[in-house]
Amino acid sequence: MPELAEVVYYKNKWEPGLGAAVTRIRLQADKRPFRKCDTDALHKGLKGTELQEGLTRGKQMVFRFSSGHWLGVHLGMAGKLFCEPLPYAPAKHDHLVLDLKEAGKALIFRDMRHFGRIRYDATEDASGPDWWQAIPPDPRSEDFTKDHVKAFLERRSGAPVKAVLLDQEGFPGIGNWMADEILWRARIHPAERAGDLTARQKTAIFKETVAVTEGALSTIAHHNEDPPEGWLFQVRWKDGGICPKTGKELVREEIGGRTTCWSPGRQQLNKEK
DNA sequence: GGAGATGTTTCAAG
DNA sequence: GCTTGAAACATCTC
């Protein structure tokens, strides 16, 4: 579900808890979102600390608590964060609930599919845990440059460009619909091998990645609205969806391991041109 | 009942 | 060691 802009949207859902201390922690330690997480340490470490800040990079989130405690959140495919007044009774898939008594709020992580992930780290490093610092620059960053994009496309030269756009090592925050939107705008066939792209096409991928990210942030990040009319997003899951540019039918097929939607008249393989 | 879902990890093969 | 592709993960909805 959540790509870069939606991750920002959900991160902000915990804002009502800023400045308040964690008074109670309820979690389902045996569930998959806590794989590789020391839940005992989380319990002991986080209790009594104050929520100070929430940050996002790509699809990753981290919440900074007082005294060097950090909570990492990944929403997976279907996860969400929200806030409810106390007292709050957790539902079946509410894997983590933080009560903040002085704010009168419960902060909740819910994930029906269990593809999400919670992490806990204790470090005095003000830049955050190692895994957080290791996340490559996302498309909002000034370090996300044309050269960076070109180098990554060349490194993954044998893979379909759709698969490369989904790789969080090169395009943190880009997910399935954003990748389709970028390729549709750039008029590139999703099955094109990244190494077969022209210099002009590589530049187009850089520019459209930034543009789609900004467009998504301006709508989804604030109110979870859909992107504007005229985006592929509006039609890509509809049966018999029509390309807003060509007026012809869109195609759906699995490319790079994910269902991919594109406009055949607009996006062709280079060798077919 | 079966397929598919806005994602990541892991593993095998080249 | 690096790249690529496919399977696995858990649950719900259509």
mmCIF file of C-alpha atoms (C1' of nucleotides) in Angstrom:
data_model
loop_
_atom_site.group_PDB
_atom_site.id
_atom_site.type_symbol
_atom_site.label_atom_id
_atom_site.label_comp_id
_atom_site.label_asym_id
_atom_site.label_seq_id
_atom_site.Cartn_x
_atom_site.Cartn_y
_atom_site.Cartn_z
ATOM 1 C CA MET A 1 0.000 0.000 0.000
ATOM 2 C CA PRO A 2 2.207 2.793 1.159
ATOM 3 C CA GLU A 3 4.756 4.464 -1.055
ATOM 4 C CA LEU A 4 6.816 7.521 -0.195
ATOM 5 C CA ALA A 5 4.008 10.070 0.103
ATOM 6 C CA GLU A 6 1.682 7.784 1.984
ATOM 7 C CA VAL A 7 4.481 6.976 4.401
ATOM 8 C CA VAL A 8 4.728 10.705 5.168
ATOM 9 C CA TYR A 9 0.975 10.809 5.628
ATOM 10 C CA TYR A 10 1.006 7.985 8.172
ATOM 11 C CA LYS A 11 4.094 9.315 9.958
ATOM 12 C CA ASN A 12 2.154 12.517 10.595
ATOM 13 C CA LYS A 13 -0.683 10.512 12.133
ATOM 14 C CA TRP A 14 1.416 10.127 15.270
ATOM 15 C CA GLU A 15 1.995 13.887 15.631
ATOM 16 C CA PRO A 16 -0.603 14.226 18.422
ATOM 17 C CA GLY A 17 1.811 12.251 20.601
ATOM 18 C CA LEU A 18 4.786 14.614 20.185
ATOM 19 C CA GLY A 19 6.151 15.841 23.498
ATOM 20 C CA ALA A 20 4.358 13.208 25.568
ATOM 21 C CA ALA A 21 5.830 10.258 27.446
ATOM 22 C CA VAL A 22 5.106 6.595 26.792
ATOM 23 C CA THR A 23 3.195 5.275 29.794
ATOM 24 C CA ARG A 24 2.200 1.828 28.542
ATOM 25 C CA ILE A 25 3.280 -0.443 25.702
ATOM 26 C CA ARG A 26 1.159 -3.236 24.309
ATOM 27 C CA LEU A 27 2.578 -5.431 21.562
ATOM 28 C CA GLN A 28 2.117 -8.845 19.979
ATOM 29 C CA ALA A 29 5.695 -10.048 20.205
ATOM 30 C CA ASP A 30 5.094 -13.334 18.359
ATOM 31 C CA LYS A 31 3.715 -11.679 15.233
ATOM 32 C CA ARG A 32 5.720 -11.289 12.061
ATOM 33 C CA PRO A 33 6.170 -7.481 12.191
ATOM 34 C CA PHE A 34 8.457 -8.065 15.206
ATOM 35 C CA ARG A 35 10.739 -10.530 13.441
ATOM 36 C CA LYS A 36 14.318 -9.613 14.312
ATOM 37 C CA CYS A 37 13.122 -7.152 16.953
ATOM 38 C CA ASP A 38 14.135 -7.492 20.594
ATOM 39 C CA THR A 39 10.706 -6.805 22.063
ATOM 40 C CA ASP A 40 11.932 -7.079 25.647
ATOM 41 C CA ALA A 41 14.439 -4.325 24.961
ATOM 42 C CA LEU A 42 11.728 -2.277 23.262
ATOM 43 C CA HIS A 43 9.496 -2.615 26.303
ATOM 44 C CA LYS A 44 12.158 -1.663 28.802
ATOM 45 C CA GLY A 45 13.792 0.994 26.653
ATOM 46 C CA LEU A 46 10.814 2.953 25.417
ATOM 47 C CA LYS A 47 8.717 3.119 28.564
ATOM 48 C CA GLY A 48 8.929 6.536 30.176
ATOM 49 C CA THR A 49 10.643 8.182 27.196
ATOM 50 C CA GLU A 50 9.133 11.130 25.381
ATOM 51 C CA LEU A 51 8.245 11.111 21.675
ATOM 52 C CA GLN A 52 10.295 13.881 20.122
ATOM 53 C CA GLU A 53 10.197 13.537 16.336
ATOM 54 C CA GLY A 54 9.066 11.404 13.411
ATOM 55 C CA LEU A 55 11.074 11.159 10.173
ATOM 56 C CA THR A 56 10.741 9.363 6.824
ATOM 57 C CA ARG A 57 13.224 8.220 4.176
ATOM 58 C CA GLY A 58 11.787 6.394 1.209
ATOM 59 C CA LYS A 59 9.331 3.912 2.668
ATOM 60 C CA GLN A 60 11.070 3.799 6.043
ATOM 61 C CA MET A 61 10.074 5.741 9.141
ATOM 62 C CA VAL A 62 11.834 6.330 12.401
ATOM 63 C CA PHE A 63 10.495 7.894 15.595
ATOM 64 C CA ARG A 64 12.985 9.494 17.939
ATOM 65 C CA PHE A 65 12.323 9.256 21.664
ATOM 66 C CA SER A 66 14.223 10.921 24.495
ATOM 67 C CA SER A 67 17.502 9.511 25.820
ATOM 68 C CA GLY A 68 18.572 7.897 22.551
ATOM 69 C CA HIS A 69 15.692 5.518 21.910
ATOM 70 C CA TRP A 70 14.483 4.931 18.350
ATOM 71 C CA LEU A 71 11.467 3.123 16.932
ATOM 72 C CA GLY A 72 11.652 2.103 13.260
ATOM 73 C CA VAL A 73 8.469 1.426 11.311
ATOM 74 C CA HIS A 74 7.916 -0.054 7.872
ATOM 75 C CA LEU A 75 4.310 -0.373 6.746
ATOM 76 C CA GLY A 76 4.828 -3.266 4.351
ATOM 77 C CA MET A 77 1.910 -3.757 2.011
ATOM 78 C CA ALA A 78 -1.055 -2.934 4.200
ATOM 79 C CA GLY A 79 0.211 -1.294 7.385
ATOM 80 C CA LYS A 80 -1.003 1.991 8.818
ATOM 81 C CA LEU A 81 -0.426 4.276 11.768
ATOM 82 C CA PHE A 82 -3.143 6.163 13.578
ATOM 83 C CA CYS A 83 -4.025 7.777 16.852
ATOM 84 C CA GLU A 84 -7.026 7.216 19.111
ATOM 85 C CA PRO A 85 -8.156 8.701 22.419
ATOM 86 C CA LEU A 86 -7.491 6.711 25.595
ATOM 87 C CA PRO A 87 -8.639 4.288 26.729
ATOM 88 C CA TYR A 88 -8.043 2.272 23.580
ATOM 89 C CA ALA A 89 -8.862 -1.420 23.164
ATOM 90 C CA PRO A 90 -6.498 -2.964 20.564
ATOM 91 C CA ALA A 91 -8.026 -4.804 17.615
ATOM 92 C CA LYS A 92 -6.785 -8.093 16.204
ATOM 93 C CA HIS A 93 -4.089 -6.670 13.941
ATOM 94 C CA ASP A 94 -2.962 -3.816 16.172
ATOM 95 C CA HIS A 95 0.528 -5.171 16.739
ATOM 96 C CA LEU A 96 1.874 -2.190 18.647
ATOM 97 C CA VAL A 97 -0.011 0.287 20.830
ATOM 98 C CA LEU A 98 1.776 3.069 22.727
ATOM 99 C CA ASP A 99 -0.285 4.807 25.390
ATOM 100 C CA LEU A 100 0.681 8.410 26.137
ATOM 101 C CA LYS A 101 -1.312 9.280 29.208
ATOM 102 C CA GLU A 102 -0.520 12.984 29.419
ATOM 103 C CA ALA A 103 -1.581 13.454 25.779
ATOM 104 C CA GLY A 104 -4.643 11.277 26.335
ATOM 105 C CA LYS A 105 -3.734 9.351 23.176
ATOM 106 C CA ALA A 106 -2.854 5.883 21.988
ATOM 107 C CA LEU A 107 -0.499 5.591 18.989
ATOM 108 C CA ILE A 108 -1.292 2.475 16.977
ATOM 109 C CA PHE A 109 0.491 0.388 14.353
ATOM 110 C CA ARG A 110 -1.969 -1.869 12.519
ATOM 111 C CA ASP A 111 -0.991 -4.348 9.800
ATOM 112 C CA MET A 112 -3.422 -6.953 8.544
ATOM 113 C CA ARG A 113 -0.963 -8.676 6.252
ATOM 114 C CA HIS A 114 1.991 -8.734 8.651
ATOM 115 C CA PHE A 115 4.407 -7.610 5.930
ATOM 116 C CA GLY A 116 5.336 -4.528 7.912
ATOM 117 C CA ARG A 117 8.195 -4.336 10.363
ATOM 118 C CA ILE A 118 8.954 -2.707 13.695
ATOM 119 C CA ARG A 119 12.495 -2.090 14.923
ATOM 120 C CA TYR A 120 13.882 -0.790 18.150
ATOM 121 C CA ASP A 121 17.350 0.677 18.648
ATOM 122 C CA ALA A 122 19.119 2.467 21.472
ATOM 123 C CA THR A 123 21.896 4.778 20.345
ATOM 124 C CA GLU A 124 23.208 8.141 21.431
ATOM 125 C CA ASP A 125 24.065 8.947 17.802
ATOM 126 C CA ALA A 126 21.836 11.929 17.001
ATOM 127 C CA SER A 127 21.707 10.788 13.353
ATOM 128 C CA GLY A 128 19.879 7.621 14.318
ATOM 129 C CA PRO A 129 20.508 3.876 14.075
ATOM 130 C CA ASP A 130 22.945 2.484 11.499
ATOM 131 C CA TRP A 131 20.223 0.998 9.296
ATOM 132 C CA TRP A 132 18.523 4.399 9.158
ATOM 133 C CA GLN A 133 21.708 6.224 8.202
ATOM 134 C CA ALA A 134 22.394 3.641 5.483
ATOM 135 C CA ILE A 135 19.197 4.379 3.539
ATOM 136 C CA PRO A 136 20.194 5.876 0.176
ATOM 137 C CA PRO A 137 18.956 9.378 -0.768
ATOM 138 C CA ASP A 138 15.263 9.423 -1.680
ATOM 139 C CA PRO A 139 13.879 11.571 -4.525
ATOM 140 C CA ARG A 140 13.299 14.545 -2.213
ATOM 141 C CA SER A 141 16.996 14.722 -1.369
ATOM 142 C CA GLU A 142 19.483 16.990 -3.111
ATOM 143 C CA ASP A 143 21.754 13.939 -3.309
ATOM 144 C CA PHE A 144 19.216 12.243 -5.566
ATOM 145 C CA THR A 145 20.824 13.471 -8.785
ATOM 146 C CA LYS A 146 20.742 12.670 -12.479
ATOM 147 C CA ASP A 147 24.185 11.081 -12.220
ATOM 148 C CA HIS A 148 23.078 8.938 -9.292
ATOM 149 C CA VAL A 149 20.083 7.686 -11.320
ATOM 150 C CA LYS A 150 22.174 7.030 -14.427
ATOM 151 C CA ALA A 151 24.776 5.076 -12.480
ATOM 152 C CA PHE A 152 22.122 2.925 -10.847
ATOM 153 C CA LEU A 153 20.375 2.191 -14.155
ATOM 154 C CA GLU A 154 23.724 1.123 -15.595
ATOM 155 C CA ARG A 155 24.508 -1.094 -12.634
ATOM 156 C CA ARG A 156 21.170 -2.887 -13.121
ATOM 157 C CA SER A 157 21.572 -2.943 -16.895
ATOM 158 C CA GLY A 158 20.187 -6.441 -17.419
ATOM 159 C CA ALA A 159 16.967 -5.967 -15.480
ATOM 160 C CA PRO A 160 13.663 -4.577 -16.806
ATOM 161 C CA VAL A 161 13.512 -0.880 -15.994
ATOM 162 C CA LYS A 162 10.299 -1.492 -14.029
ATOM 163 C CA ALA A 163 12.183 -3.781 -11.645
ATOM 164 C CA VAL A 164 14.976 -1.229 -11.281
ATOM 165 C CA LEU A 165 12.528 1.530 -10.309
ATOM 166 C CA LEU A 166 11.141 -0.729 -7.587
ATOM 167 C CA ASP A 167 14.602 -1.356 -6.117
ATOM 168 C CA GLN A 168 14.839 0.581 -2.863
ATOM 169 C CA GLU A 169 18.640 0.707 -3.166
ATOM 170 C CA GLY A 170 18.290 3.121 -6.060
ATOM 171 C CA PHE A 171 14.799 4.570 -5.784
ATOM 172 C CA PRO A 172 13.827 4.625 -2.103
ATOM 173 C CA GLY A 173 10.125 5.265 -1.698
ATOM 174 C CA ILE A 174 9.091 4.301 -5.214
ATOM 175 C CA GLY A 175 6.471 1.550 -5.287
ATOM 176 C CA ASN A 176 4.356 -0.156 -7.866
ATOM 177 C CA TRP A 177 2.001 2.619 -8.904
ATOM 178 C CA MET A 178 4.660 5.343 -8.819
ATOM 179 C CA ALA A 179 6.938 3.228 -11.035
ATOM 180 C CA ASP A 180 4.168 2.777 -13.595
ATOM 181 C CA GLU A 181 3.381 6.488 -13.455
ATOM 182 C CA ILE A 182 7.039 7.438 -14.026
ATOM 183 C CA LEU A 183 7.440 5.119 -17.032
ATOM 184 C CA TRP A 184 4.153 6.224 -18.526
ATOM 185 C CA ARG A 185 5.149 9.882 -18.325
ATOM 186 C CA ALA A 186 8.626 9.147 -19.654
ATOM 187 C CA ARG A 187 7.156 7.083 -22.515
ATOM 188 C CA ILE A 188 9.312 4.058 -21.724
ATOM 189 C CA HIS A 189 8.193 0.430 -21.985
ATOM 190 C CA PRO A 190 8.389 -1.205 -18.524
ATOM 191 C CA ALA A 191 10.151 -4.293 -19.933
ATOM 192 C CA GLU A 192 12.948 -2.265 -21.521
ATOM 193 C CA ARG A 193 16.306 -3.432 -20.143
ATOM 194 C CA ALA A 194 17.796 -0.608 -18.100
ATOM 195 C CA GLY A 195 21.028 -0.909 -20.084
ATOM 196 C CA ASP A 196 19.190 -0.346 -23.374
ATOM 197 C CA LEU A 197 17.829 3.049 -22.353
ATOM 198 C CA THR A 198 19.087 6.073 -24.276
ATOM 199 C CA ALA A 199 20.743 8.966 -22.438
ATOM 200 C CA ARG A 200 17.582 10.986 -23.043
ATOM 201 C CA GLN A 201 15.434 8.256 -21.511
ATOM 202 C CA LYS A 202 17.633 8.034 -18.435
ATOM 203 C CA THR A 203 17.285 11.763 -17.947
ATOM 204 C CA ALA A 204 13.521 11.426 -18.346
ATOM 205 C CA ILE A 205 13.419 8.794 -15.607
ATOM 206 C CA PHE A 206 15.300 11.109 -13.268
ATOM 207 C CA LYS A 207 13.016 14.053 -13.990
ATOM 208 C CA GLU A 208 9.765 12.126 -13.814
ATOM 209 C CA THR A 209 10.787 10.359 -10.618
ATOM 210 C CA VAL A 210 11.215 13.733 -8.952
ATOM 211 C CA ALA A 211 8.028 15.118 -10.517
ATOM 212 C CA VAL A 212 5.852 12.136 -9.553
ATOM 213 C CA THR A 213 7.274 12.221 -6.028
ATOM 214 C CA GLU A 214 6.499 15.916 -5.662
ATOM 215 C CA GLY A 215 3.038 15.489 -7.133
ATOM 216 C CA ALA A 216 2.266 12.618 -4.797
ATOM 217 C CA LEU A 217 3.547 14.554 -1.785
ATOM 218 C CA SER A 218 1.370 17.558 -2.576
ATOM 219 C CA THR A 219 -1.805 15.466 -2.572
ATOM 220 C CA ILE A 220 -1.390 12.225 -0.636
ATOM 221 C CA ALA A 221 1.001 13.354 2.073
ATOM 222 C CA HIS A 222 -1.381 15.943 3.513
ATOM 223 C CA HIS A 223 -4.856 14.502 3.196
ATOM 224 C CA ASN A 224 -4.417 11.092 1.573
ATOM 225 C CA GLU A 225 -6.210 12.351 -1.533
ATOM 226 C CA ASP A 226 -5.652 10.575 -4.808
ATOM 227 C CA PRO A 227 -3.330 12.218 -7.312
ATOM 228 C CA PRO A 228 -4.992 14.637 -9.773
ATOM 229 C CA GLU A 229 -7.011 13.848 -12.881
ATOM 230 C CA GLY A 230 -4.805 13.113 -15.839
ATOM 231 C CA TRP A 231 -2.493 10.757 -13.914
ATOM 232 C CA LEU A 232 -2.227 7.129 -14.913
ATOM 233 C CA PHE A 233 -3.043 6.362 -11.271
ATOM 234 C CA GLN A 234 -6.670 7.271 -11.865
ATOM 235 C CA VAL A 235 -7.224 4.528 -14.418
ATOM 236 C CA ARG A 236 -4.552 1.891 -13.942
ATOM 237 C CA TRP A 237 -6.530 -0.642 -11.910
ATOM 238 C CA LYS A 238 -9.788 -0.307 -13.754
ATOM 239 C CA ASP A 239 -10.688 -3.122 -16.093
ATOM 240 C CA GLY A 240 -10.651 -1.730 -19.585
ATOM 241 C CA GLY A 241 -8.756 1.317 -18.357
ATOM 242 C CA ILE A 242 -8.139 3.913 -21.021
ATOM 243 C CA CYS A 243 -4.866 5.817 -21.434
ATOM 244 C CA PRO A 244 -5.563 9.516 -20.779
ATOM 245 C CA LYS A 245 -3.019 10.422 -23.472
ATOM 246 C CA THR A 246 -3.797 8.060 -26.350
ATOM 247 C CA GLY A 247 -7.435 7.243 -25.648
ATOM 248 C CA LYS A 248 -6.607 3.581 -26.155
ATOM 249 C CA GLU A 249 -6.762 0.617 -23.808
ATOM 250 C CA LEU A 250 -4.081 0.058 -21.228
ATOM 251 C CA VAL A 251 -2.349 -3.299 -20.820
ATOM 252 C CA ARG A 252 -1.745 -5.114 -17.549
ATOM 253 C CA GLU A 253 0.912 -7.789 -17.275
ATOM 254 C CA GLU A 254 3.450 -9.007 -14.759
ATOM 255 C CA ILE A 255 6.855 -7.380 -15.306
ATOM 256 C CA GLY A 256 9.698 -7.376 -12.814
ATOM 257 C CA GLY A 257 7.639 -9.587 -10.532
ATOM 258 C CA ARG A 258 4.774 -7.134 -10.121
ATOM 259 C CA THR A 259 1.583 -6.348 -11.974
ATOM 260 C CA THR A 260 2.416 -3.552 -14.361
ATOM 261 C CA CYS A 261 0.127 -1.241 -16.296
ATOM 262 C CA TRP A 262 1.193 0.607 -19.419
ATOM 263 C CA SER A 263 -0.050 2.230 -22.606
ATOM 264 C CA PRO A 264 1.145 0.261 -25.653
ATOM 265 C CA GLY A 265 0.787 3.111 -28.116
ATOM 266 C CA ARG A 266 2.810 5.436 -25.934
ATOM 267 C CA GLN A 267 5.403 3.112 -24.390
ATOM 268 C CA GLN A 268 7.296 0.915 -26.847
ATOM 269 C CA LEU A 269 10.519 -1.055 -26.665
ATOM 270 C CA ASN A 270 13.371 0.796 -28.351
ATOM 271 C CA LYS A 271 13.980 -1.980 -30.853
ATOM 272 C CA GLU A 272 10.356 -1.810 -32.001
ATOM 273 C CA LYS A 273 10.601 1.833 -32.881
ATOM 274 C "C1'" DG B 1 -12.555 -21.698 -3.879
ATOM 275 C "C1'" DG B 2 -9.050 -18.980 -6.396
ATOM 276 C "C1'" DA B 3 -6.601 -14.981 -7.631
ATOM 277 C "C1'" DG B 4 -4.538 -10.914 -6.546
ATOM 278 C "C1'" DA B 5 -2.956 -7.127 -3.515
ATOM 279 C "C1'" DT B 6 0.738 0.620 -3.696
ATOM 280 C "C1'" DG B 7 6.429 -4.866 -0.302
ATOM 281 C "C1'" DT B 8 10.702 -7.030 1.381
ATOM 282 C "C1'" DT B 9 13.661 -10.943 2.243
ATOM 283 C "C1'" DT B 10 15.841 -14.951 0.991
ATOM 284 C "C1'" DC B 11 17.788 -18.201 -1.893
ATOM 285 C "C1'" DA B 12 19.461 -20.398 -6.114
ATOM 286 C "C1'" DA B 13 21.503 -19.929 -10.474
ATOM 287 C "C1'" DG B 14 24.302 -17.607 -13.929
ATOM 288 C "C1'" DG C 1 31.240 -10.960 -5.199
ATOM 289 C "C1'" DC C 2 27.512 -9.221 -8.156
ATOM 290 C "C1'" DT C 3 23.102 -9.502 -10.703
ATOM 291 C "C1'" DT C 4 18.623 -11.534 -11.657
ATOM 292 C "C1'" DG C 5 14.344 -13.870 -10.951
ATOM 293 C "C1'" DA C 6 11.233 -16.535 -8.351
ATOM 294 C "C1'" DA C 7 9.321 -18.098 -4.159
ATOM 295 C "C1'" DA C 8 7.904 -17.226 0.520
ATOM 296 C "C1'" DC C 9 5.729 -14.540 3.894
ATOM 297 C "C1'" DA C 10 -0.017 -13.788 6.243
ATOM 298 C "C1'" DT C 11 -4.444 -12.138 5.626
ATOM 299 C "C1'" DC C 12 -8.224 -10.100 3.493
ATOM 300 C "C1'" DT C 13 -11.282 -8.926 -0.434
ATOM 301 C "C1'" DC C 14 -13.469 -9.579 -4.799
#
